[in-house]
Coordinates of C-alpha atoms in Angstrom, one line a residue:
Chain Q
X1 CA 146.3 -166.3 32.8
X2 CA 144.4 -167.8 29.9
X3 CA 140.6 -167.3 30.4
X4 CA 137.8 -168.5 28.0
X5 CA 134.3 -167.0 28.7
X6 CA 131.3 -168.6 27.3
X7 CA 132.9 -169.8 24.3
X8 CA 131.0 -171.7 21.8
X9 CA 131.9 -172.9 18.4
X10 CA 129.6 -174.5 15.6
X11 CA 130.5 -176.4 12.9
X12 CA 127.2 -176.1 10.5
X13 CA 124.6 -178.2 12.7
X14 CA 127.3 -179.6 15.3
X15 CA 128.5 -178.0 18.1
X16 CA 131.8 -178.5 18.8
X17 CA 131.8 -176.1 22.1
X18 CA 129.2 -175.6 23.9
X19 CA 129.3 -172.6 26.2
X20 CA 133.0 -173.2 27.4
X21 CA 134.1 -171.0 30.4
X22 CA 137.7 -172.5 31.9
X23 CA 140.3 -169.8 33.9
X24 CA 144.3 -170.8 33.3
X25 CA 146.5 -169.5 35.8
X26 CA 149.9 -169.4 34.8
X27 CA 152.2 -172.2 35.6
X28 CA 152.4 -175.6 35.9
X29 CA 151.4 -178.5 33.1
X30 CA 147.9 -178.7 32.2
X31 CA 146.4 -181.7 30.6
X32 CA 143.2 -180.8 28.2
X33 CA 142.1 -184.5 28.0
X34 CA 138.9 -186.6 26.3
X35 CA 138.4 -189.1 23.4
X36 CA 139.0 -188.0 20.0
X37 CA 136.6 -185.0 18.4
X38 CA 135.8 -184.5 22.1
X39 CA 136.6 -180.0 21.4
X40 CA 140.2 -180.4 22.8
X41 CA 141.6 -179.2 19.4
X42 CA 138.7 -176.5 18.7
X43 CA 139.3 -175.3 22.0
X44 CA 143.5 -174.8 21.6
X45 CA 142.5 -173.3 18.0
X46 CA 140.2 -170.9 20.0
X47 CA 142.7 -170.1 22.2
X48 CA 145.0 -169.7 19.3
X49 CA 142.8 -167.2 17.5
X50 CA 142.6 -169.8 14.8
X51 CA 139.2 -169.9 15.0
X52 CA 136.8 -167.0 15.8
X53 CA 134.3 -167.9 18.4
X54 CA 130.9 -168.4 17.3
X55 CA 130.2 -167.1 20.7
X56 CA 132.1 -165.9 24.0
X57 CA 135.5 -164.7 23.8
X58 CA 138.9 -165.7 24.9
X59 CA 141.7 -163.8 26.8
X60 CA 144.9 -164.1 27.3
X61 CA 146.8 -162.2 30.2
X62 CA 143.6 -159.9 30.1
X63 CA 143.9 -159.4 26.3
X64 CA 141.2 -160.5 23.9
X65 CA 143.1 -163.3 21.3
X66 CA 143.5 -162.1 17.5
X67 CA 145.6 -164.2 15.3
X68 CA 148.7 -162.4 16.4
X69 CA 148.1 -164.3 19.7
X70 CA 151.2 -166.3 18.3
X71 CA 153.9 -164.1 19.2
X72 CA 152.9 -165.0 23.0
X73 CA 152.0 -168.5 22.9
X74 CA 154.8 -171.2 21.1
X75 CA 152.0 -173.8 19.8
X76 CA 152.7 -177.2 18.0
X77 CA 149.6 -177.8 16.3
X78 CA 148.1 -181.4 15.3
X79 CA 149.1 -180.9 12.0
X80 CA 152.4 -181.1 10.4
X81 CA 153.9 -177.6 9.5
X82 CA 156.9 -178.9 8.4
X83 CA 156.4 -178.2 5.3
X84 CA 159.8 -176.7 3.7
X85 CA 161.5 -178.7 1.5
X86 CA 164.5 -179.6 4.0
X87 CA 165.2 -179.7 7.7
X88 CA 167.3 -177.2 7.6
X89 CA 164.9 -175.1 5.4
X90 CA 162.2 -175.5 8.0
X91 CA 164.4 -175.2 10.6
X92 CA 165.7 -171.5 9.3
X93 CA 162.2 -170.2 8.6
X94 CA 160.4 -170.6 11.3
X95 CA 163.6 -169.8 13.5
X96 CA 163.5 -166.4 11.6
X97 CA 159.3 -165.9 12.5
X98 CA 160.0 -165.3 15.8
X99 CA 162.5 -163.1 17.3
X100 CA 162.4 -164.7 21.0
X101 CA 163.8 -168.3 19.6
X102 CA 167.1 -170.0 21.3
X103 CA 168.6 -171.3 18.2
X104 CA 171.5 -172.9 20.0
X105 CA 168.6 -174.7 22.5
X106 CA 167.0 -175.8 18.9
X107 CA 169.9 -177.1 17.5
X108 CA 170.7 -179.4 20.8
X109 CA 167.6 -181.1 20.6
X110 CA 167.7 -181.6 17.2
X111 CA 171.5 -183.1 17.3
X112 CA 170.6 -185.4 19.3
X113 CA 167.9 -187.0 16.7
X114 CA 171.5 -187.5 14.8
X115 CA 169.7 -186.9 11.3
X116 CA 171.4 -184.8 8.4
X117 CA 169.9 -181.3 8.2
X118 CA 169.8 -181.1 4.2
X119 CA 167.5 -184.5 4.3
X120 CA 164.0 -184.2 3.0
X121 CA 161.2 -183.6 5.5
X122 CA 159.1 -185.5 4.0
X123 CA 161.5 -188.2 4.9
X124 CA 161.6 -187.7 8.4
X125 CA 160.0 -190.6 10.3
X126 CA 156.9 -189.2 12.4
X127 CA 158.6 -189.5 15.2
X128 CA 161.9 -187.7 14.3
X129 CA 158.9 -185.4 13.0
X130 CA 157.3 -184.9 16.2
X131 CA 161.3 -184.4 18.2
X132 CA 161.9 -181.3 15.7
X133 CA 158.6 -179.9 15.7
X134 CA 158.9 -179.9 19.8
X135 CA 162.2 -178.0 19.6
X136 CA 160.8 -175.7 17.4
X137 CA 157.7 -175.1 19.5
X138 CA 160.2 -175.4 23.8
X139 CA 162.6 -173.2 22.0
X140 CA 160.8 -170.2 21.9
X141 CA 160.8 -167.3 25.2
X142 CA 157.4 -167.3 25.9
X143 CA 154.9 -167.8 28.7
X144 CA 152.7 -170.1 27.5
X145 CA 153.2 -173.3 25.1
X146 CA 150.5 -175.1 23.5
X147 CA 151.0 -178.9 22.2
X148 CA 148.0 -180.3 21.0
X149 CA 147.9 -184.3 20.4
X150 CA 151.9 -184.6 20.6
X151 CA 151.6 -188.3 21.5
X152 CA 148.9 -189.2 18.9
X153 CA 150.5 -191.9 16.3
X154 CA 153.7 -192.1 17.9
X155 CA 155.9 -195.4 18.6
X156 CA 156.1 -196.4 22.3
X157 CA 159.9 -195.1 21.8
X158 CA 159.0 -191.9 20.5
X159 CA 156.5 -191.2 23.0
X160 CA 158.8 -191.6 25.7
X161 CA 161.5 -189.9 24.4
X162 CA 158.9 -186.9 24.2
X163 CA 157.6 -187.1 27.9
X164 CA 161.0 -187.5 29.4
X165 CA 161.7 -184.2 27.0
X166 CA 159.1 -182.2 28.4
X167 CA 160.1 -183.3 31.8
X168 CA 163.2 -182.2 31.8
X169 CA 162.2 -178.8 29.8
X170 CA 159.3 -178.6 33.0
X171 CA 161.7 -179.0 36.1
X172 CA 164.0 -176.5 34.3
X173 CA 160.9 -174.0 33.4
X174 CA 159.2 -174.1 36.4
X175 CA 157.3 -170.9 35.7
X176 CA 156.1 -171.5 32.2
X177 CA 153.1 -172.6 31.2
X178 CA 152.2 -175.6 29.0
X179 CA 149.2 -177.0 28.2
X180 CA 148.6 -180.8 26.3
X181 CA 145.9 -182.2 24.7
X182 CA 145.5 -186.1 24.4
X183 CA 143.5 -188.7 24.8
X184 CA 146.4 -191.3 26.4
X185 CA 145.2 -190.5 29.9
X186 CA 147.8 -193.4 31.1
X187 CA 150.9 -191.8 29.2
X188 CA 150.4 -188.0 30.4
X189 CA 149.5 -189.1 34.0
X190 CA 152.9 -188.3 35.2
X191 CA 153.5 -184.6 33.6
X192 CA 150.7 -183.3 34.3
X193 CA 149.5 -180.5 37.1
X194 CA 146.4 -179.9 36.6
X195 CA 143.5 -182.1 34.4
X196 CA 140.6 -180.9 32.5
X197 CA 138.1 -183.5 31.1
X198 CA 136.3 -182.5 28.0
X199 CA 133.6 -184.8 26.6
X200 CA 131.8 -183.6 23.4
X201 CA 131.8 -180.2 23.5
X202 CA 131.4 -179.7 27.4
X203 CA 133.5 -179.7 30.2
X204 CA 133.1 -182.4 32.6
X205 CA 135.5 -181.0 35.4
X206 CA 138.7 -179.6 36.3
X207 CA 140.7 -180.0 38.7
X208 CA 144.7 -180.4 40.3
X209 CA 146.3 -184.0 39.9
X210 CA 147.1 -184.3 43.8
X211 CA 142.8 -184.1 44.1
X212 CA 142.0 -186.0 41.8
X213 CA 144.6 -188.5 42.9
X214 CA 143.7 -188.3 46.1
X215 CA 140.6 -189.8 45.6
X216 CA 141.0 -192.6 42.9
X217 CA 144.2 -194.0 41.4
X218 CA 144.4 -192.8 38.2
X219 CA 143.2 -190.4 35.5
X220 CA 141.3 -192.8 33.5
X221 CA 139.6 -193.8 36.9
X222 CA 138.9 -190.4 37.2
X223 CA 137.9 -189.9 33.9
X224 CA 135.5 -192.7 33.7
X225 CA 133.8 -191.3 36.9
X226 CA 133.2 -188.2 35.3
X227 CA 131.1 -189.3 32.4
X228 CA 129.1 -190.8 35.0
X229 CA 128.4 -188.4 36.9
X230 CA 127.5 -187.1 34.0
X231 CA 125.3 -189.6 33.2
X232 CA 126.8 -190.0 30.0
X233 CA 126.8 -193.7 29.4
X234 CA 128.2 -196.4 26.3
Chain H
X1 CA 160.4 -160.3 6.4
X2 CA 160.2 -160.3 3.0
X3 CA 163.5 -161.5 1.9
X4 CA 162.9 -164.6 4.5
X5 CA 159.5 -165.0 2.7
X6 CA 161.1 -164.6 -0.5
X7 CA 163.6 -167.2 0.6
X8 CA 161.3 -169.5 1.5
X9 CA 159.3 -169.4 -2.3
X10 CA 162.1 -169.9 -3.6
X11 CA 163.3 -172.5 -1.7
X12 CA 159.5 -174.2 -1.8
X13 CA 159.1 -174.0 -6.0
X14 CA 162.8 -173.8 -6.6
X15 CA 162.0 -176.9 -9.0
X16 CA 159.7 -175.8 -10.9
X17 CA 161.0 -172.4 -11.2
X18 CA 164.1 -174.0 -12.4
X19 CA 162.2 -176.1 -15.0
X20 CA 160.5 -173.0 -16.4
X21 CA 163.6 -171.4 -17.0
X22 CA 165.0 -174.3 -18.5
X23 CA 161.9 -173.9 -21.4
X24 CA 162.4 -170.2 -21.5
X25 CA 166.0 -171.1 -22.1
X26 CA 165.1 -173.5 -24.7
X27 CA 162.1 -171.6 -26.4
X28 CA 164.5 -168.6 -26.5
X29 CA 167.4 -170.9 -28.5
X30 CA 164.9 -172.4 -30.9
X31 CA 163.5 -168.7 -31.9
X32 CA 167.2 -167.6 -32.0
X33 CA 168.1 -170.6 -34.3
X34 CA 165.1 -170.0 -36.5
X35 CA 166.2 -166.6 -36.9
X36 CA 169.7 -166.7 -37.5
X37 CA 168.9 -169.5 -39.9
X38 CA 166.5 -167.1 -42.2
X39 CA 168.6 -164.0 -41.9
X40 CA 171.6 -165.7 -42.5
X41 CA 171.0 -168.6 -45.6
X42 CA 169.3 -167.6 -48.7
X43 CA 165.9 -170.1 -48.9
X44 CA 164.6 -171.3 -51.8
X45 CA 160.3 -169.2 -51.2
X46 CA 158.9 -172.4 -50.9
X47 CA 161.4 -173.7 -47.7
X48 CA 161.9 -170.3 -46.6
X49 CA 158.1 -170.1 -46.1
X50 CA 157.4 -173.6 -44.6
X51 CA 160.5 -172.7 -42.1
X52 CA 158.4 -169.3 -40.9
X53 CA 154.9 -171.6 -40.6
X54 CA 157.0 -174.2 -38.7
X55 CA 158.5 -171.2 -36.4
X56 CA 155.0 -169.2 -36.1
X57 CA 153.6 -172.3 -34.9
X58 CA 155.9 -173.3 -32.6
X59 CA 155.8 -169.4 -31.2
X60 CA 152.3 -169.8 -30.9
X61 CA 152.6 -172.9 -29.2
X62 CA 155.0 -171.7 -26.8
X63 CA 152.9 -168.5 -25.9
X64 CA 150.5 -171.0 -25.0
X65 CA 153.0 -172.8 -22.6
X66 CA 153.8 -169.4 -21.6
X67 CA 150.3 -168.7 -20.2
X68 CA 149.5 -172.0 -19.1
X69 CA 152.6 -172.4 -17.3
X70 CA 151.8 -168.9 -15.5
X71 CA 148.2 -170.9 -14.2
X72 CA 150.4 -173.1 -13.3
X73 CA 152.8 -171.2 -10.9
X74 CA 150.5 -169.3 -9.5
X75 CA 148.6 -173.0 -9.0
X76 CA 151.9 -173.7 -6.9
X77 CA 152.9 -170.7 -5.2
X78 CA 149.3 -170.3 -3.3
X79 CA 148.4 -174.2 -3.0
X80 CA 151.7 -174.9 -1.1
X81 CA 151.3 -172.2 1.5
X82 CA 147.2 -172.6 1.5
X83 CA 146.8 -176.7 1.2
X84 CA 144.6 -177.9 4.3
X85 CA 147.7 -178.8 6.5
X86 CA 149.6 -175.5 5.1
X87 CA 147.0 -172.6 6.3
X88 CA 147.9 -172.5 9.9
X89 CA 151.7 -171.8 9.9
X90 CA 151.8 -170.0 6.7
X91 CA 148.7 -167.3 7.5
X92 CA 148.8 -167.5 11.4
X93 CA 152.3 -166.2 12.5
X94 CA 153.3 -162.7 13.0
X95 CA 154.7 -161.6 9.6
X96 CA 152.5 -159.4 7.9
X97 CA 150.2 -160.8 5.1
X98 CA 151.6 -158.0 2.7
X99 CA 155.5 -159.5 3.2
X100 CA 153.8 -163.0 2.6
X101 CA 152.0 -162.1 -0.5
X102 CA 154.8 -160.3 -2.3
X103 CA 157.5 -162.2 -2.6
X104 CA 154.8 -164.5 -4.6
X105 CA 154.0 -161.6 -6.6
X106 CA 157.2 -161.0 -7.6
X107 CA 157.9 -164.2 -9.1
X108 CA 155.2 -164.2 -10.8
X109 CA 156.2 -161.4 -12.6
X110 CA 159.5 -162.8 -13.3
X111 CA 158.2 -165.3 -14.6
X112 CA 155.2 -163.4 -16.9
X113 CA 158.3 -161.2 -17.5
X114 CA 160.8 -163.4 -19.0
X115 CA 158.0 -165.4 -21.1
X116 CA 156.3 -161.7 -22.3
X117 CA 159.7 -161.1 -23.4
X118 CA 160.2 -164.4 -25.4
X119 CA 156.9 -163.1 -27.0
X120 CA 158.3 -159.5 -27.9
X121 CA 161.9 -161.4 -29.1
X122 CA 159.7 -163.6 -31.6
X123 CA 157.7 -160.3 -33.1
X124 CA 161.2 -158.2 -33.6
X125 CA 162.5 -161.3 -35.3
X126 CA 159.7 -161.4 -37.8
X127 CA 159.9 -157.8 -38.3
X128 CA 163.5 -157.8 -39.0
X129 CA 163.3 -160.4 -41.3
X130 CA 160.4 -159.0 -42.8
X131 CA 162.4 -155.7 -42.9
X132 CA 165.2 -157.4 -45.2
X133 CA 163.5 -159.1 -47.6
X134 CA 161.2 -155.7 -47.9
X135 CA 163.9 -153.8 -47.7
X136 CA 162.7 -151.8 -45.0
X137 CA 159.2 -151.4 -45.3
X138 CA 158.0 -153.3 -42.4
X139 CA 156.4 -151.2 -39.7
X140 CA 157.3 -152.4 -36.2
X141 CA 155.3 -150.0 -33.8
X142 CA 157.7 -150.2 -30.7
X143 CA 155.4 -148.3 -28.6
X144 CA 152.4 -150.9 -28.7
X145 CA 154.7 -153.5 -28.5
X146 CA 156.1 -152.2 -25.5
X147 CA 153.1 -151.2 -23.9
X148 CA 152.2 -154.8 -24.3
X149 CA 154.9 -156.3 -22.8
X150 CA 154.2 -154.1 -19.5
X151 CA 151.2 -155.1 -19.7
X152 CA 151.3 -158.4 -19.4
X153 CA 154.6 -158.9 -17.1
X154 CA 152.7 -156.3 -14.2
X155 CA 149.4 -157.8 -14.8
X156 CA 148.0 -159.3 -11.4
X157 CA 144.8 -159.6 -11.7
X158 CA 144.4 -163.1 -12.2
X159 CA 147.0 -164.1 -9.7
X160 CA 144.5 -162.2 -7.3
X161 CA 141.5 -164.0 -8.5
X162 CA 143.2 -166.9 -7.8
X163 CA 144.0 -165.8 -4.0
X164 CA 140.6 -165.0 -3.7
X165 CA 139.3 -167.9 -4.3
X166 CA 141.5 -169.3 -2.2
X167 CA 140.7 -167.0 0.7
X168 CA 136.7 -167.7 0.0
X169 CA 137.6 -171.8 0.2
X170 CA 139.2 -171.3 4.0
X171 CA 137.3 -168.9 5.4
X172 CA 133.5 -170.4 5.6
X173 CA 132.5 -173.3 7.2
X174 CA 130.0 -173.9 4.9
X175 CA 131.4 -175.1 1.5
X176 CA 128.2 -174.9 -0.1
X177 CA 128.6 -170.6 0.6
X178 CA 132.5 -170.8 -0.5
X179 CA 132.0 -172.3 -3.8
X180 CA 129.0 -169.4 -4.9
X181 CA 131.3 -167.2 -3.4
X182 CA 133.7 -168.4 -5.9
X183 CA 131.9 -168.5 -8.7
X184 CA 130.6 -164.8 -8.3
X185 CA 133.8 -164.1 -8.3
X186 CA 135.1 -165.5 -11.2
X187 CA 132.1 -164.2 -13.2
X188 CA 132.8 -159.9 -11.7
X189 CA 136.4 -160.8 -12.6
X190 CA 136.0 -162.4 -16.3
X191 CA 133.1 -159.6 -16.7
X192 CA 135.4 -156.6 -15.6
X193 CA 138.4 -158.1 -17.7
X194 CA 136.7 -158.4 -20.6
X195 CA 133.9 -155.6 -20.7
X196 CA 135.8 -153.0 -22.1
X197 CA 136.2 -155.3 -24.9
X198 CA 132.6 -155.9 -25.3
X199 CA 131.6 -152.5 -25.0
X200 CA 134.2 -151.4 -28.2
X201 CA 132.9 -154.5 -30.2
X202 CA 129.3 -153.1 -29.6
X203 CA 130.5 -149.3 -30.8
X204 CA 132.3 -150.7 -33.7
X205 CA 129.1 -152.6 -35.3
X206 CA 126.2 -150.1 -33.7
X207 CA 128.4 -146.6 -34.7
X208 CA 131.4 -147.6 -36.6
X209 CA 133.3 -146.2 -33.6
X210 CA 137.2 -146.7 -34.0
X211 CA 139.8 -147.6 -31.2
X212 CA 143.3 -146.7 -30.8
X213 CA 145.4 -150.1 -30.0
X214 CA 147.2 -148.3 -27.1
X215 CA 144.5 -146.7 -25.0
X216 CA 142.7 -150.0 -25.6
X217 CA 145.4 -152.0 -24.0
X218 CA 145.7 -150.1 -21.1
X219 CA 142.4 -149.3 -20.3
X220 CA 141.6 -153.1 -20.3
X221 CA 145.2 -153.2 -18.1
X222 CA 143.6 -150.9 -15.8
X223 CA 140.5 -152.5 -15.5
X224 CA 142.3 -155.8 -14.6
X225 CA 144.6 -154.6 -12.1
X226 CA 142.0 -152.5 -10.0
X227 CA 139.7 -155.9 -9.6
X228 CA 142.5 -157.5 -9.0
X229 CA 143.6 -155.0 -5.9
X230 CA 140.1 -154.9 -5.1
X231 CA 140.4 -158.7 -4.7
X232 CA 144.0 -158.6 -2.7
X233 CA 142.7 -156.3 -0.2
X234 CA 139.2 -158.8 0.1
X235 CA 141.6 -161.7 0.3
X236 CA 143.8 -160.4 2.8
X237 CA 141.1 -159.1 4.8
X238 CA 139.5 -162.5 4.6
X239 CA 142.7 -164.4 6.1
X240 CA 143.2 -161.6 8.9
X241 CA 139.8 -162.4 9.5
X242 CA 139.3 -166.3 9.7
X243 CA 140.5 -169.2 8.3
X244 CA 138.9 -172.4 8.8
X245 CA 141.0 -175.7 8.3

């Protein structure tokens, strides 16, 4: 279980979190979603021991998170690490970080993108980019996986390639645990488990799909009702 | 974990680690062309001379390169692993920071090596010419010379200044705090490096003190080296701790 207590995070004057507390059980996709600067990142980063709170703490399986929370959660940041001359070179090193990867499960997805391994990775469209970078992150024996902003900048191609990818990794990990960031409520709808709406550094609400669904159509109608309960308006 | 790391420096600078051998290679031939030129062919005083002005300067010159070319490396081995989109996958994995940091260290020293010993090849070469047309009167004092070439091929100080700035850009929010940060430490480093220095020129002109070469050398080695662990340990501390990207 991941559980964040009281977590808040400040950025000079601007709060990114503001007093944060969320409980993860184990299983299942969960969707962190809200508009862009919302705190889903600052929140994954927290969980990733990327940043240290600047108050509250986060646990993980009843262990407080240091940076070597890694080695128990497979996390593809919003940021490119590709950053090894080749495919192949990338591929190798971070294959060679963690012990618990299936190199032969890495190399099946990444086949199937056709490309040659000794290309550049610079010149990897962002797609193709975003294909390896998942193999890389579903690959690895762990409970928990982290993707934060997969879908962000990708062609409608890409992005379905992606979901039907994680899909398929889901129904054959039925135990595992991932959680997604985004903001394309539409797109996610059908992965996901479990929904938590974040809007500027709070929590709005949280909550299982077949609820929420239950009682309006869709995420974004969900979403939208929400903020005004909130009574955050535009 | 360090051979993968060390795999994956060379791997990520293997071009420009290829181009500064390729000038090491080239510096070496012209010093070895100059040399075998003078020793070998009988020079009128007047072109024998200008040939050793043309050679000291172009040894000078590629000293120089030598230590720029070091800045340089050490620019590239922390910026690629450090850049804004680099921190997170480079610092926050499993490996240890100390299998990280060393294979960077070690060509580093390669590096200072090979171009300390371009440096020591020039000065024999002199001296043996020298030592021909004097007919063995030139003193060549092997032991300073070789202390010097230690010397500068282990010297990591400045390679740990430059992590520690570095570490002090990442790890505060506050930019403002980073870059006084910085600057503090660049003024304890330059201060440490260069005290002992100070402190002999002072003796010499208050109390006509007088200062062996050797002991100088490595005292100011010393001096170097622990500011620059002192700094390591700070800037390994500082990435264990926090990075901000």
């Amino acid at each position: 279980m991941i559980e964040i207590r009281h977590l808040t995070q400040t950025f000079g004057n601007k709060k990114a979190l503001d007093d944060v507390n969320l409980k993860l059980e184990k299983g299942g996709i969960i969707g962190l979603i809200g508009p862009n600067g919302s705190g889903k990142s600052t929140i994954i980063r927290s969980v990733m021991g990327i940043l240290k709170p600047t108050a509250g703490e986060v646990f993980v399986d009843g262990k407080k998170v240091t940076r070597t929370i890694s080695k128990r959660i497979a996390y593809m940041a919003d940021i490119n690490e590709l950053y090894l001359p080749t495919v192949k070179d990338n591929i190798d090193y971070f294959t060679n970080i963690y012990k618990d990867y299936d190199k032969n499960m890495v190399m099946e997805i990444i086949n199937s993108l056709q490309i040659d391994l000794n290309m550049d990775a610079k010149g990897l469209s962002k797609g193709q980019t975003i294909i390896i970078r998942f193999a890389l992150t579903v690959a690895r024996d762990v409970d928990y996986y982290i993707f934060d902003e997969p879908l962000s900048g990708l062609d409608p191609v890409f992005r379905d390639s992606f979901i039907n990818r994680l899909t398929n990794y889901r129904k054959n990990n039925p135990h595992k645990t991932i959680i997604i960031t985004s903001h394309m409520l539409k797109e996610i709808q059908g992965l996901l488990d479990e929904v938590i709406a974040i809007y500027f550094a709070k929590i709005l609400a949280h909550d299982k799909k077949e609820n929420i669904l239950r009682e309006t159509d869709d995420l974004e109608t969900w979403f939208k009702e929400q903020y005004v309960k909130a009574g955050i308006t535009f | 974990m360090f051979a993968l790391n060390f795999n994956k420096e060379w791997r990520m600078n293997k071009a420009i680690l290829k181009s500064f051998f390729t000038i090491l290679i080239i510096i070496f031939l012209t010093n070895t062309t100059f040399y075998i030129l003078l020793k070998s062919f009988d020079f009128a005083f007047n072109t024998g001379n200008i040939l050793k002005a043309i050679w000291a300067i172009l040894a000078g010159l590629s000293s120089m390169l030598g230590m720029i070319l070091n800045i340089a490396l050490m620019y590239f081995l922390l910026s690629k692993d450090l850049g804004k989109n680099k921190v997170h996958y480079s610092i926050f994995t499993p490996q240890s920071l100390l299998s990280w940091y060393l294979p960077k260290l070690v060509f580093l020293i390669i590096i200072q090596g090979l171009f300390a010993l371009i440096d020591l090849g020039y000065n024999f070469f002199i001296f043996d010419i020298a030592n021909s047309l004097s007919g063995g009167a030139a003193d060549f004092d092997w032991k300073l010379i070789i202390i010097d070439y230690f010397t500068t091929t282990f010297n990591i100080g400045f390679f740990a200044l430059f992590t520690l700035c570095m570490a002090l850009y990442y790890s505060f929010r506050n930019k403002g705090l980073s870059w006084l940060l910085i600057v503090i430490s660049l003024i304890i480093y330059f201060a440490a490096s260069n005290g002992y220095t100070f402190y002999q020129q002072f003796q010499m002109v208050l109390n006509n003190a007088i200062f062996e070469a050797v002991p100088t050398l490595l005292i100011n080695y010393g001096i170097k080296n622990i500011t620059g662990l002192i700094f390591i340990v700070i800037a390994m501390y500082l990435f264990d701790q926090k990075i901000e990207y």
